[in-house]
Tab-separated table of C-alpha atoms and ligand atoms in Angstrom:
chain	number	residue	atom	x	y	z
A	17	UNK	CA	-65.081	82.908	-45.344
A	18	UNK	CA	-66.772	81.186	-42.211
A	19	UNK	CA	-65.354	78.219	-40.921
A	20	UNK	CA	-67.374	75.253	-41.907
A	21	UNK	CA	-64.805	72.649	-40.552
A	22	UNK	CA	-62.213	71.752	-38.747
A	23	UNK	CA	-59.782	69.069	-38.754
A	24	UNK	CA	-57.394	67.807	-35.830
A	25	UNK	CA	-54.516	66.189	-36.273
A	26	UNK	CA	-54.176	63.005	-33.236
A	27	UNK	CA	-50.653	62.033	-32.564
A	28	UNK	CA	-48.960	64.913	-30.456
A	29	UNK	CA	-51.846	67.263	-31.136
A	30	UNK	CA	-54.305	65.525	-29.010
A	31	UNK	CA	-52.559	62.870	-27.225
A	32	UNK	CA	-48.786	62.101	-27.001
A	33	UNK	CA	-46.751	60.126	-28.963
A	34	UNK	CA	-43.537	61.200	-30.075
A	35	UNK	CA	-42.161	60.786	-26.733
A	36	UNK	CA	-43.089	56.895	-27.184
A	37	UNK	CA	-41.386	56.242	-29.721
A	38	UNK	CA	-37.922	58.221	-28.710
A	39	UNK	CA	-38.381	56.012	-25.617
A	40	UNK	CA	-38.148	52.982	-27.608
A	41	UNK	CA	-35.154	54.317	-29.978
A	42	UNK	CA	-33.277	54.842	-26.621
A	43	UNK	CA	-34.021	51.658	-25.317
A	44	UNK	CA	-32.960	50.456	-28.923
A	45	UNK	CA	-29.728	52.552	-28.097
A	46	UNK	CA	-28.989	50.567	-25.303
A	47	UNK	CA	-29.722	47.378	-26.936
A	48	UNK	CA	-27.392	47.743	-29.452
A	49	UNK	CA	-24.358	49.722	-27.166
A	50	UNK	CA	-22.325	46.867	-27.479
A	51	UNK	CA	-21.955	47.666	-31.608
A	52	UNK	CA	-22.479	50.932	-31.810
A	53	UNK	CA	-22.911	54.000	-30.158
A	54	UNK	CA	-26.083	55.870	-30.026
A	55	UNK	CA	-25.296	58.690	-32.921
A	56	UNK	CA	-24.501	55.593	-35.121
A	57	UNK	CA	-27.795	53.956	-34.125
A	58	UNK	CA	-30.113	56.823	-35.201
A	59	UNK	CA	-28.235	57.871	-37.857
A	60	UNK	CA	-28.783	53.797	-39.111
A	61	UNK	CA	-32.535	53.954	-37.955
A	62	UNK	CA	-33.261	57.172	-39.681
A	63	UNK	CA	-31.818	55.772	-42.893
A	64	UNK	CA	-33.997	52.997	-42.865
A	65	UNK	CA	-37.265	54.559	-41.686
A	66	UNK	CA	-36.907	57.160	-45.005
A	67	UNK	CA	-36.272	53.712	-47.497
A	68	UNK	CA	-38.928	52.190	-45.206
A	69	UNK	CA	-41.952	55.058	-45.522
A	70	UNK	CA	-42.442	54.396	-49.276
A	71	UNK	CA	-43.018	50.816	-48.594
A	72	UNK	CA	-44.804	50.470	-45.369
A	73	UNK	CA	-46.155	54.367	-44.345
A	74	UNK	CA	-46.067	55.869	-40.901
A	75	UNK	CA	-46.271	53.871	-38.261
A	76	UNK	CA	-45.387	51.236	-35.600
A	77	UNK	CA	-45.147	48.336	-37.857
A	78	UNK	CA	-42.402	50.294	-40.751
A	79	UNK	CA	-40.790	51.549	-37.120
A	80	UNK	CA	-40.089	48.088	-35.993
A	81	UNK	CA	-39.100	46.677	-39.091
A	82	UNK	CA	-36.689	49.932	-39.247
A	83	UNK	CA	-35.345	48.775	-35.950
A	84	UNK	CA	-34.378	45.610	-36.269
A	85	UNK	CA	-32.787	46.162	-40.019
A	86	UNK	CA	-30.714	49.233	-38.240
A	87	UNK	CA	-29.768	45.964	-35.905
A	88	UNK	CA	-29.033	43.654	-38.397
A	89	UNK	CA	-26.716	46.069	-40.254
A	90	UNK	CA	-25.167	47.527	-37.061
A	91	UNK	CA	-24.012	43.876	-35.862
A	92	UNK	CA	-23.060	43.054	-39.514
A	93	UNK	CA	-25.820	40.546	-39.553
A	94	UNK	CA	-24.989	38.873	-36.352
A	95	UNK	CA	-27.877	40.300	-34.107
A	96	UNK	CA	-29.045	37.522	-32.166
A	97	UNK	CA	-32.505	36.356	-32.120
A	98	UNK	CA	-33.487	36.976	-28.567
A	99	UNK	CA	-32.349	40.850	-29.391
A	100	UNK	CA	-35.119	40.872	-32.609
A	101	UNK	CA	-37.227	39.609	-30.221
A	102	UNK	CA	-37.054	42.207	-27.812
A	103	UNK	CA	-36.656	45.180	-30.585
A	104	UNK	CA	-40.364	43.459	-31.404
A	105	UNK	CA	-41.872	43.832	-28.194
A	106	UNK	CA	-40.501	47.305	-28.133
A	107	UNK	CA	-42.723	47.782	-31.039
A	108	UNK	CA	-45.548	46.233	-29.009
A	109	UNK	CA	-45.264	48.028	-26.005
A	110	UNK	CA	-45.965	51.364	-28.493
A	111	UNK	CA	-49.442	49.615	-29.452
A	112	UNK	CA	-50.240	48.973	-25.887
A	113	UNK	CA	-49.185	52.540	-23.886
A	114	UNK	CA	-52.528	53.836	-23.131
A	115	UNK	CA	-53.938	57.333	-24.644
A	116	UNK	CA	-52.424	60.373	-22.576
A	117	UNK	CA	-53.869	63.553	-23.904
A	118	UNK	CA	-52.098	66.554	-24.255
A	119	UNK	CA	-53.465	69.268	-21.290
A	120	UNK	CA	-56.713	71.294	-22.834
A	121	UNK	CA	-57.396	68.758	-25.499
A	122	UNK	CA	-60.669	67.250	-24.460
A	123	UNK	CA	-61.875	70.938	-23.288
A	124	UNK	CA	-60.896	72.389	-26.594
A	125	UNK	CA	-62.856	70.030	-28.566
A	126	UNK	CA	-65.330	69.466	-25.911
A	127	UNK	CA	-65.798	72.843	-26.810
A	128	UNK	CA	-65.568	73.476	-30.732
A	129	UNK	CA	-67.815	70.713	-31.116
A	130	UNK	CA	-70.485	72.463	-29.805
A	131	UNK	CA	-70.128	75.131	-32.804
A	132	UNK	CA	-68.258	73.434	-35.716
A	133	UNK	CA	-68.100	70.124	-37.164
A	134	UNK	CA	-65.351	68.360	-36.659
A	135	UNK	CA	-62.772	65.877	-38.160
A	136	UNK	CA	-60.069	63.752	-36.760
A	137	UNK	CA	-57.691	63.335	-39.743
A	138	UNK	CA	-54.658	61.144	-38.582
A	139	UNK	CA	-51.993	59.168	-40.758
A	140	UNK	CA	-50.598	55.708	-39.269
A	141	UNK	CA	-51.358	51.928	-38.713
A	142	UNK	CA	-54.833	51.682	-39.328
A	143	UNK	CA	-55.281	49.372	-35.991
A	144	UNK	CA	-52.676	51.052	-33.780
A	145	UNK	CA	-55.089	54.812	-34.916
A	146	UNK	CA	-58.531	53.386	-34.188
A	147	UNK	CA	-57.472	52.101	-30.883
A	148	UNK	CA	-56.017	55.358	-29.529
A	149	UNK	CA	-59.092	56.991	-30.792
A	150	UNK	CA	-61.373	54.719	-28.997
A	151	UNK	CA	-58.809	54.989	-25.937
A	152	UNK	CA	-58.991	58.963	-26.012
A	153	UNK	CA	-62.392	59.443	-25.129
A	154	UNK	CA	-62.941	61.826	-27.601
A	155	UNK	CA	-64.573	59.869	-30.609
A	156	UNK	CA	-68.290	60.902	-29.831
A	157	UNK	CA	-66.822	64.650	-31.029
A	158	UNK	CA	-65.911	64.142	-34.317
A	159	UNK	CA	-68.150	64.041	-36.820
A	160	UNK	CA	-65.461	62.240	-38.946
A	161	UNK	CA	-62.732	60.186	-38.711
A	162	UNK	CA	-59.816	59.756	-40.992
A	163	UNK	CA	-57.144	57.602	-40.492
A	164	UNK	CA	-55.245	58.385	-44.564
A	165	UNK	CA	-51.585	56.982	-45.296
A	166	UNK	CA	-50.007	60.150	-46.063
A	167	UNK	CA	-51.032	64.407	-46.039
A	168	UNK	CA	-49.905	65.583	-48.833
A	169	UNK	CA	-51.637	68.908	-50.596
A	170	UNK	CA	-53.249	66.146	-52.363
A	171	UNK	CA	-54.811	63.864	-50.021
A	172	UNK	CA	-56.182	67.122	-48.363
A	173	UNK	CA	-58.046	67.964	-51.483
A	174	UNK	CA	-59.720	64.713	-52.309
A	175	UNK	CA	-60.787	64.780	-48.344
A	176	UNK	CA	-62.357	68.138	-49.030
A	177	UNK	CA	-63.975	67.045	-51.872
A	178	UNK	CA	-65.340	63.617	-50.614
A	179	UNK	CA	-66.886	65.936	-47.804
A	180	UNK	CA	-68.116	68.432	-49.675
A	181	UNK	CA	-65.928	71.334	-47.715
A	182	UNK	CA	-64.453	74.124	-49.918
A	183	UNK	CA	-60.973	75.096	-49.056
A	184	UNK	CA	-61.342	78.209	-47.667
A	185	UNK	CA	-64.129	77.066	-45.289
A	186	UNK	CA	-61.227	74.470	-43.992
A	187	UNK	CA	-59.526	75.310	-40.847
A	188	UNK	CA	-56.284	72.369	-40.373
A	189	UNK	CA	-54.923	71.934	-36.657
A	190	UNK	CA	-51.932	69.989	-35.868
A	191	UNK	CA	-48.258	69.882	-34.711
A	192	UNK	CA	-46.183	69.123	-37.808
A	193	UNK	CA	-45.665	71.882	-40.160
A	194	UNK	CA	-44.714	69.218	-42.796
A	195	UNK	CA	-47.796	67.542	-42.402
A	196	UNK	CA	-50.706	69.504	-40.730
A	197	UNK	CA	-50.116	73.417	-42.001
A	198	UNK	CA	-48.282	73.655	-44.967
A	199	UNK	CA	-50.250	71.130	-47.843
A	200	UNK	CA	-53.552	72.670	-46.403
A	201	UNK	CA	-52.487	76.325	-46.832
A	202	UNK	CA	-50.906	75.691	-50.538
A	203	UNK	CA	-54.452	74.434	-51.322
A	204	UNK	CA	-55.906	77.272	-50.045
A	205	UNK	CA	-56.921	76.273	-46.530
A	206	UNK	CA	-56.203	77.991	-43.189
A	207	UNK	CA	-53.974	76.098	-40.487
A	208	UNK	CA	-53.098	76.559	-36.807
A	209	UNK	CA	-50.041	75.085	-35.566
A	210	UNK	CA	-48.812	74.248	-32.354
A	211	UNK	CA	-45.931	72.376	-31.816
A	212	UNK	CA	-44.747	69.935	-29.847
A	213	UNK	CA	-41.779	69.782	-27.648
A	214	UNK	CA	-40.295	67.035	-30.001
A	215	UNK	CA	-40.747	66.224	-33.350
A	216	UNK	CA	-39.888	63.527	-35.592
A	217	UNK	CA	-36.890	64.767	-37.483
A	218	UNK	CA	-38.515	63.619	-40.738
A	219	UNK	CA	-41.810	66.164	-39.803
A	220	UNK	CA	-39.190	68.578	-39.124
A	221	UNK	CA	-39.766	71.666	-41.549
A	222	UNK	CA	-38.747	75.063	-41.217
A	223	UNK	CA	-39.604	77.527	-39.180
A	224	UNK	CA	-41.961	80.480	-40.340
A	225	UNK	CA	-40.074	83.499	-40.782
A	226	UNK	CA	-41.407	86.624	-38.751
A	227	UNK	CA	-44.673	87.806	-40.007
A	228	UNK	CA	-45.348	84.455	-42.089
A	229	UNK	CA	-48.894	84.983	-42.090
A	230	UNK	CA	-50.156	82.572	-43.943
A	231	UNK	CA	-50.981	80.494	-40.533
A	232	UNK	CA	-51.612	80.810	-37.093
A	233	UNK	CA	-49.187	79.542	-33.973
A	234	UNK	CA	-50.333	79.103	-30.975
A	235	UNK	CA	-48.318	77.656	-28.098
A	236	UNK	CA	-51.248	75.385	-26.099
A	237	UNK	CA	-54.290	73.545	-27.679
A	238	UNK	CA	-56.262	75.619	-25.022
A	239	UNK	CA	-55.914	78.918	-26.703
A	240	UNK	CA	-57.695	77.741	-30.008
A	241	UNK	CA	-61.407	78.893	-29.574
A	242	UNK	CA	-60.764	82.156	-28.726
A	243	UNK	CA	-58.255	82.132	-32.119
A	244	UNK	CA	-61.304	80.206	-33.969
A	245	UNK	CA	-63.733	82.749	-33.085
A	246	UNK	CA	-61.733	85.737	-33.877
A	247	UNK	CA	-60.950	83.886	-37.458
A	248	UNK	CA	-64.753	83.089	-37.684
A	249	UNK	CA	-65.827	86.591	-36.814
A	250	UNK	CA	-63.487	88.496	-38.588
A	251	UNK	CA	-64.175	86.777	-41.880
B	309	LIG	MG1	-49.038	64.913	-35.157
């Protein structure tokens, strides 16, 4: 099958963002060292990010939120209010860090877009998305953008369909396994992934074993064309 479109994942595919937000859960760390120590304060976050994700989805808003209930059950409710107030603005400052893209990014699709239509397919805070999008420059490249509240095998297929794209003509590339490779391959997609140096440890999935072909990894964002036009040519 040719390849009649591919999506990018944003977050840590494109542009950073993991590394944001373990910034703020170390400053949160050092916030709360007079309760706890830092072990106890991500095991606590963690925990409330997973009861969180039903309820408010990915993103800076749940993480927050997350935060300061970690806070208020680390200090057995006696977190002052100057401290929610600056757990907050640590929330803010992740909403205003400007758009660093990863190295190769803006070549690579610079340079796919030129051949293939593509689609920025991204899950977050609808607001906090759209602005890193506009910040990365890259916008005028996609043919699409969407910003969906989970990607599950499910979500993937109802994309396809809205777009008209069969499955096999789908090519998925992003750095969560969880999220970006696997639910596109069980619906009969095809997926590159390149990871990250750090990842979430609720994207964490894992690894391939040896000769897991049902997806290609590649180790910089750089190296996809050549892998897009082998896939494209060989089909
Ligand atoms: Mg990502």
């Amino acid at each position: 099958m040719p390849i009649d479109l591919i999506a990018f994942d944003a977050d840590d595919t494109l542009w950073h963002n993991e590394r944001h937000y373990q910034q703020a859960q170390r400053d949160l760390c050092d916030l709360l060292a007079p309760y706890a120590d830092a072990d106890a304060v991500n095991a606590r976050l963690y925990e409330a990010e997973k009861r969180n994700l039903p309820l408010f989805g990915y993103g800076m808003k749940g993480f927050t939120l997350s935060m300061i209930e970690a806070a208020i059950a680390l200090t057995d409710g006696q977190v002052r209010g100057t401290d929610v107030q600056a757990i907050i603005d640590l929330g803010k400052r992740l909403v205003q860090t400007p758009v660093e893209l990863l190295p190769g990014a803006a070549e690579t699709v610079e340079a796919l877009a030129q051949h293939y239509p593509l689609m920025l397919l991204t899950k977050g805070d609808l607001m906090d998305q759209e602005r890193k999008i506009a910040g990365s420059g890259l916008a005028r490249h996609f043919d699409a953008v969407e910003i969906v509240s989970d990607k599950t095998p499910g979500t993937y297929a109802s994309l396809l369909a809205t777009h008209g794209v069969d499955p096999a003509g789908f090519l998925m590339v992003g750095n969560s396994l969880r999220s970006d490779v696997l639910p596109v391959v069980e619906i009969g997609g095809r997926a590159v992934y390149i990871p990250y140096h750090v990842t979430w440890v609720h994207e964490q999935a894992p690894e391939p074993g040896e000769g897991d072909t049902r997806y290609h990894t590649l180790e910089r964002i750089d190296e996809l064309p050549a892998l897009v036009a082998e896939l494209d040519g060989a089909s």
